[in-house]
Amino acid sequence: MQETSYMFPTSRKEVEALGWDYIDVILFTGDAFVDHPSFGTACIARWLQKWGYRVAVVPQPGWRDDLRDFRKLGEPRLYFGVNSGAMDSMVNHYTAGKRLRHDDAYTPDGKAGARPDYAVSVYTRILKEMYPGTPVVIGGVESSLRRLTHYDYWQDTILPSILRWCPADYLCYGMGEKPMLELTRAIESRWNNRMIERIPQIAFFRKGQCKVKDAVVLHSYEECLERKEAFAENFHIIETQANMLHPSVLVEPVGDGYVQVNPTYPPSTTAEMDSFWDLPFTKLPHPRYKGRRIPAYDMIKDSIITHRGCFGGCNFCTIAAHQGKFIQSRSKASIVAEVKKLVKMPQFHGNISDLGAPTANMYGMHGKDPSLCGICKRKSCLFPGPCKNLDRSHKQVLELYDAVDSVPGVRHSYIGSGIRYDLFLTTDGFVDETSRPYLEALVLRHTSGRLKVAPEHTEDNVLYYLGKPSFKLFVTLRREFDRICARYGLKTGIVPYFISSHPGCTVKDMQKLSENPALRGIYMDQVQDFTPTPMTSSSVMYATGIDPRTMKPVFVERDPEKKRRQKSFFFRKK
């Protein structure tokens, strides 16, 4: 067996079976370990492995016992890596009503309670107490979206960067292949702190004052606590920088020092994206689980990721804050090669459950003139209206669908990810000559049972705060959808997602939603109460009552009973 194809060891016995006398990097994660590219731990482990590093994984370590899981593999040669899993641990644990969830899709058999609250901080503290001389690098969604001052819904307070309450040496944010490889090489080469601190896409805390020229200095954490306007202003700068092609270094004073966030790497090229997937993933849970069911794996085991990023700019969404605004697509050849491997897997029965990404139909999309994208500061390429420089052609995605469907063994390729219908529709009809064929292909060949879309609300005043297009577009979509179904004799349904209690939304707005004639005959089962999550514009509105885009006041419903009343309108009979 070649070393590059082994399953990552999770125990001392498995390390010994590989004949290893050392481990370079040990990754601790709050999820069960699944060797699939939908799971960040597997992506980083396989990427570092490709470059010759020995990586071991400790999934869901026990933190309430004698801490044997933190000792069993000993000390790595280079560093410990820590993440909470595919979700923020608090989102994973609690509902919008702050009630404890009774299951966990990322744990064997869906059992709850396998990870602590604020898992990254808990794991890191334990490791630092046991191995004070070994670097700890934190990453993943929980770390990435808490890299600067943020609102924490569960404590109902504004917290400083996670680097102030988690004793990590470095934080890697966003999609981590490139920064983690460079950081690993830097630690191996024993670079000094000053050299390491130049690596893109990492963050760290230092005492004293930052000396980086041209850095964008934010209001201090302490000032954000004192003045809600300072927090809102900070977020607007952070979000603007996060959506620029060439962002600046961000510096946020806190306590006796500062948190520095270096700008991201440039968006990955198609060749780089292909290299991230051209790795020997087994696409299976680790053998340690011996057939126990991991619900999250069941949901993605027959899925294919086509690209990263999202330029939709929804105010309640964290995708762009983590993956970036610019679309980074894999080549058609790379995707087809992965489909051919999937077809050969014993558990595959002919149906690809999801051929997509955060927004499935953004595959291959970009600006017509790249130089304009290089100086653009827009958060969204679609709101309040589509950018004139945006190429909304669906030619590439249609060609991809045809190529995937032509692979022997593929019966259906479904689009389980979200789509943006404002990419192919206007209130007057279709955007271009590829738009109607795309919608027809989507409905006729790539929808399993019901087409799911996300208008989020019906009222324009609420949609403004959501960062979503007018509901008139959904009306157009339903008209064209019904025409296609009637023409081909389909009984496919359309299912809209909606949110209640978002900042700017009142009970009266929810009543109007429930009475909207365009929703007649639609059963409202895809609905949720708004949950403020770290590093979104919506969470800043919720915390401050200020729209950070304009610094104007916005209504926020915080009363639990009135929030329940808003949600109740979803279930009124039409």
Coordinates of C-alpha atoms in Angstrom, one line a residue, residues 188-514:
E188 CA 8.6 22.9 9.9
S189 CA 11.3 25.3 8.7
R190 CA 11.2 27.1 12.1
W191 CA 10.4 30.5 10.7
N192 CA 10.4 33.2 13.4
N193 CA 7.1 34.9 14.3
R194 CA 7.8 37.9 12.1
M195 CA 8.1 35.7 9.0
I196 CA 5.1 33.6 9.8
E197 CA 3.0 36.7 10.4
R198 CA 3.2 37.6 6.7
I199 CA 1.4 34.4 5.6
P200 CA -1.9 35.3 3.9
Q201 CA -5.3 34.2 5.4
I202 CA -4.2 33.7 9.0
A203 CA -4.9 35.7 12.1
F204 CA -3.2 36.0 15.4
F205 CA -3.1 38.1 18.6
R206 CA 0.0 40.1 19.6
K207 CA 0.6 42.4 22.5
G208 CA 1.6 46.1 21.9
Q209 CA 0.7 48.0 18.8
C210 CA 0.7 46.8 15.2
K211 CA 3.4 48.2 13.0
V212 CA 2.0 47.1 9.6
K213 CA 1.9 50.0 7.2
D214 CA -1.4 50.6 5.4
A215 CA -3.3 48.3 7.7
V216 CA -7.0 49.1 8.2
V217 CA -7.4 49.8 12.0
L218 CA -10.8 49.1 13.4
H219 CA -12.5 50.3 16.5
S220 CA -11.2 48.5 19.5
Y221 CA -13.3 45.7 21.1
E222 CA -13.7 47.8 24.2
E223 CA -15.1 50.7 22.1
C224 CA -17.5 48.2 20.4
L225 CA -18.8 47.3 23.8
E226 CA -19.3 50.9 24.8
R227 CA -20.9 52.1 21.5
K228 CA -23.1 49.9 19.3
E229 CA -22.3 52.3 16.4
A230 CA -18.6 51.4 16.6
F231 CA -19.5 47.7 16.3
A232 CA -21.7 48.3 13.3
E233 CA -19.1 50.5 11.7
N234 CA -16.5 47.8 12.3
F235 CA -18.6 45.1 10.7
H236 CA -19.2 47.2 7.6
I237 CA -15.5 47.6 7.0
I238 CA -14.8 43.9 7.7
E239 CA -17.5 42.8 5.3
T240 CA -16.4 45.3 2.6
Q241 CA -12.8 44.0 2.9
A242 CA -13.9 40.4 2.9
N243 CA -15.7 40.9 -0.5
M244 CA -12.8 42.6 -2.2
L245 CA -10.4 40.9 -4.6
H246 CA -7.5 42.7 -3.0
P247 CA -8.3 43.3 0.7
S248 CA -6.1 45.0 3.3
V249 CA -4.6 43.8 6.6
L250 CA -7.2 44.3 9.3
V251 CA -6.1 45.2 12.8
E252 CA -8.5 45.3 15.8
P253 CA -7.1 46.6 19.1
V254 CA -8.2 44.6 22.2
G255 CA -6.9 44.7 25.7
D256 CA -3.2 45.1 25.8
G257 CA -2.7 44.2 22.2
Y258 CA -4.4 43.6 18.9
V259 CA -5.8 40.9 16.6
Q260 CA -4.3 41.0 13.1
V261 CA -6.1 39.4 10.2
N262 CA -4.1 39.0 7.0
P263 CA -5.8 39.2 3.6
T264 CA -6.9 36.1 1.8
Y265 CA -5.0 34.3 -0.9
P266 CA -6.3 35.2 -4.4
P267 CA -9.3 33.0 -5.5
S268 CA -8.1 29.5 -6.5
T269 CA -7.7 28.8 -10.2
T270 CA -9.5 26.0 -11.9
A271 CA -6.2 24.0 -11.8
E272 CA -5.9 24.6 -8.1
M273 CA -9.5 23.6 -7.4
D274 CA -8.9 20.4 -9.4
S275 CA -5.8 19.6 -7.3
F276 CA -7.9 19.9 -4.1
W277 CA -10.2 17.2 -5.3
D278 CA -7.6 15.0 -7.0
L279 CA -6.8 13.3 -3.7
P280 CA -7.4 9.8 -2.6
F281 CA -10.5 10.4 -0.5
T282 CA -12.2 7.1 0.4
K283 CA -15.5 9.0 0.7
L284 CA -16.3 6.8 3.6
P285 CA -16.6 7.1 7.4
H286 CA -13.5 6.0 9.3
P287 CA -13.5 2.2 9.9
R288 CA -13.6 2.8 13.7
Y289 CA -17.4 3.4 13.4
K290 CA -18.0 -0.2 12.2
G291 CA -21.1 0.5 10.3
R292 CA -22.7 3.0 12.7
R293 CA -24.8 5.5 10.9
I294 CA -23.6 9.1 10.6
P295 CA -26.6 11.1 9.4
A296 CA -24.6 14.0 7.9
Y297 CA -22.7 11.4 5.8
D298 CA -25.9 9.8 4.6
M299 CA -26.9 13.3 3.3
I300 CA -23.8 13.9 1.2
K301 CA -22.3 10.5 0.4
D302 CA -23.7 10.6 -3.2
S303 CA -23.1 14.3 -3.7
I304 CA -20.5 16.2 -5.9
I305 CA -19.2 19.6 -5.1
T306 CA -18.7 21.7 -8.3
H307 CA -17.3 25.0 -7.0
R308 CA -16.8 27.3 -4.0
G309 CA -17.9 30.8 -3.2
C310 CA -21.1 32.8 -3.5
F311 CA -21.7 36.4 -4.8
G312 CA -25.4 36.5 -3.6
G313 CA -24.5 38.6 -0.6
C314 CA -27.5 37.6 1.6
N315 CA -27.3 39.5 4.9
F316 CA -28.0 36.4 7.1
C317 CA -25.6 34.1 5.3
T318 CA -21.9 33.3 6.2
I319 CA -20.9 31.6 3.0
A320 CA -19.0 34.5 1.5
A321 CA -17.4 35.3 4.8
H322 CA -15.9 31.8 4.8
Q323 CA -15.6 30.8 1.2
G324 CA -15.4 34.2 -0.5
K325 CA -17.5 36.1 -3.0
F326 CA -15.6 35.0 -6.1
I327 CA -16.7 31.8 -7.7
Q328 CA -13.9 29.2 -7.9
S329 CA -15.0 26.3 -10.2
R330 CA -13.6 22.9 -10.8
S331 CA -13.1 21.8 -14.4
K332 CA -15.7 19.7 -16.1
A333 CA -13.1 16.9 -16.5
S334 CA -12.4 16.9 -12.8
I335 CA -16.0 16.7 -11.9
V336 CA -16.7 13.9 -14.4
A337 CA -13.7 11.9 -13.1
E338 CA -15.1 12.1 -9.6
V339 CA -18.6 11.0 -10.9
K340 CA -17.0 8.0 -12.5
K341 CA -15.3 7.0 -9.2
L342 CA -18.6 7.5 -7.4
V343 CA -20.4 5.2 -9.8
K344 CA -18.1 2.4 -8.9
M345 CA -18.8 2.6 -5.2
P346 CA -20.9 -0.2 -3.8
Q347 CA -23.4 2.1 -2.0
F348 CA -24.1 4.2 -5.2
H349 CA -27.4 3.3 -6.8
G350 CA -27.4 5.6 -9.8
N351 CA -28.7 8.9 -8.3
I352 CA -26.4 11.8 -7.5
S353 CA -28.1 13.5 -4.6
D354 CA -26.6 16.9 -5.2
L355 CA -24.5 18.3 -8.1
G356 CA -23.8 21.7 -6.7
A357 CA -22.3 24.1 -4.1
P358 CA -23.5 27.0 -1.9
T359 CA -25.5 28.3 -5.0
A360 CA -25.6 25.5 -7.6
N361 CA -26.1 27.6 -10.7
M362 CA -23.2 30.0 -10.1
Y363 CA -20.9 27.4 -11.5
G364 CA -18.4 29.0 -13.9
M365 CA -19.9 32.5 -13.5
H366 CA -17.6 35.6 -13.3
G367 CA -17.3 39.2 -14.3
K368 CA -17.2 40.0 -18.0
D369 CA -14.3 42.4 -17.4
P370 CA -12.1 41.0 -14.6
S371 CA -10.4 44.4 -14.2
L372 CA -13.7 45.8 -12.9
C373 CA -14.0 43.0 -10.4
G374 CA -10.5 43.9 -9.2
I375 CA -11.6 47.3 -7.9
C376 CA -15.2 46.4 -7.0
K377 CA -16.4 46.9 -3.4
R378 CA -19.9 45.5 -3.8
K379 CA -20.9 42.9 -1.3
S380 CA -23.4 41.3 -3.7
C381 CA -23.3 41.0 -7.5
L382 CA -27.1 40.6 -7.4
F383 CA -28.5 43.0 -4.8
P384 CA -30.1 45.5 -5.0
G385 CA -29.9 44.6 -8.7
P386 CA -27.6 42.4 -10.9
C387 CA -24.2 43.9 -11.7
K388 CA -24.0 44.9 -15.4
N389 CA -20.5 43.3 -15.5
L390 CA -21.8 39.9 -14.3
D391 CA -22.0 37.2 -17.0
R392 CA -25.2 35.3 -16.1
S393 CA -25.0 32.8 -18.9
H394 CA -25.9 29.2 -17.9
K395 CA -24.0 27.7 -20.8
Q396 CA -21.2 26.2 -18.7
V397 CA -23.5 24.7 -16.1
L398 CA -25.8 23.1 -18.8
E399 CA -22.7 21.6 -20.4
L400 CA -21.6 20.2 -17.1
Y401 CA -25.1 18.6 -16.4
D402 CA -25.0 17.0 -19.8
A403 CA -21.5 15.6 -19.3
V404 CA -22.4 14.2 -15.9
D405 CA -25.6 12.6 -17.1
S406 CA -23.7 10.9 -19.9
V407 CA -21.5 8.9 -17.5
P408 CA -22.6 5.3 -17.6
G409 CA -24.2 4.3 -14.3
V410 CA -25.7 7.7 -13.6
R411 CA -29.5 7.5 -13.7
H412 CA -30.2 11.0 -12.3
S413 CA -28.2 14.0 -11.1
Y414 CA -30.2 16.1 -8.8
I415 CA -29.6 19.6 -7.6
G416 CA -30.0 19.6 -3.9
S417 CA -28.2 22.8 -3.3
G418 CA -29.9 26.2 -3.5
I419 CA -30.3 28.1 -6.7
R420 CA -30.6 31.8 -7.4
Y421 CA -33.5 32.4 -9.8
D422 CA -32.5 36.0 -10.2
L423 CA -29.6 34.6 -12.2
F424 CA -31.9 33.5 -15.0
L425 CA -35.1 35.5 -14.5
T426 CA -36.3 39.1 -14.5
T427 CA -39.8 40.3 -13.6
D428 CA -40.4 40.4 -17.4
G429 CA -39.1 36.9 -18.2
F430 CA -35.8 35.3 -18.9
V431 CA -32.3 36.9 -18.8
D432 CA -30.8 35.4 -22.0
E433 CA -31.0 32.5 -24.4
T434 CA -29.6 30.0 -21.9
S435 CA -32.1 30.9 -19.1
R436 CA -35.2 29.0 -20.3
P437 CA -33.2 25.9 -21.2
Y438 CA -31.6 26.0 -17.7
L439 CA -35.0 26.2 -15.9
E440 CA -36.4 23.4 -18.1
A441 CA -33.4 21.2 -17.5
L442 CA -33.6 21.9 -13.7
V443 CA -37.3 21.0 -13.5
L444 CA -37.4 18.1 -15.9
R445 CA -34.1 16.3 -15.1
H446 CA -32.5 17.6 -11.9
T447 CA -35.4 18.1 -9.4
S448 CA -36.2 15.2 -7.1
G449 CA -39.8 15.5 -6.2
R450 CA -40.0 19.2 -5.3
L451 CA -38.0 22.3 -6.5
K452 CA -36.7 24.2 -3.4
V453 CA -36.0 27.9 -3.7
A454 CA -35.5 30.6 -1.2
P455 CA -37.4 33.9 -1.6
E456 CA -37.2 34.3 2.3
H457 CA -40.1 36.7 2.5
T458 CA -42.8 38.4 0.4
E459 CA -42.5 42.0 1.6
D460 CA -40.0 44.3 -0.1
N461 CA -39.2 46.3 3.1
V462 CA -38.2 43.0 4.8
L463 CA -36.3 41.7 1.7
Y464 CA -34.3 44.9 1.8
Y465 CA -32.9 43.9 5.2
L466 CA -32.4 40.3 4.1
G467 CA -30.5 41.4 1.0
K468 CA -32.8 39.5 -1.3
P469 CA -34.6 40.4 -4.6
S470 CA -38.2 41.4 -4.9
F471 CA -40.9 38.7 -4.4
K472 CA -42.1 39.6 -7.9
L473 CA -39.3 37.4 -9.2
F474 CA -40.7 34.4 -7.3
V475 CA -44.1 35.1 -8.9
T476 CA -42.4 35.0 -12.3
L477 CA -40.7 31.8 -11.3
R478 CA -43.9 30.1 -10.2
R479 CA -45.6 31.1 -13.4
E480 CA -42.8 29.7 -15.6
F481 CA -42.5 26.6 -13.4
D482 CA -46.3 25.9 -13.7
R483 CA -46.1 26.3 -17.4
I484 CA -43.3 23.7 -17.7
C485 CA -45.2 21.3 -15.4
A486 CA -48.4 21.7 -17.4
R487 CA -46.6 21.3 -20.7
Y488 CA -44.9 18.0 -19.7
G489 CA -47.6 16.6 -17.4
L490 CA -45.5 16.8 -14.3
K491 CA -46.8 16.8 -10.7
T492 CA -43.6 18.4 -9.3
G493 CA -44.2 20.9 -6.6
I494 CA -42.3 24.1 -5.7
V495 CA -41.2 24.7 -2.1
P496 CA -40.1 28.1 -0.9
Y497 CA -38.0 28.8 2.1
F498 CA -39.0 31.6 4.4
I499 CA -37.6 33.3 7.5
S500 CA -39.6 35.0 10.3
S501 CA -38.4 37.5 12.9
H502 CA -35.5 38.8 10.8
P503 CA -34.5 42.4 11.7
G504 CA -37.0 44.7 9.9
C505 CA -39.8 42.1 10.0
T506 CA -43.0 42.8 12.0
V507 CA -46.1 40.8 12.8
K508 CA -47.9 42.8 10.2
D509 CA -45.3 41.8 7.6
M510 CA -45.8 38.1 8.5
Q511 CA -49.6 38.5 8.2
K512 CA -49.1 40.0 4.7
L513 CA -46.8 37.0 3.8
S514 CA -49.5 34.5 4.9

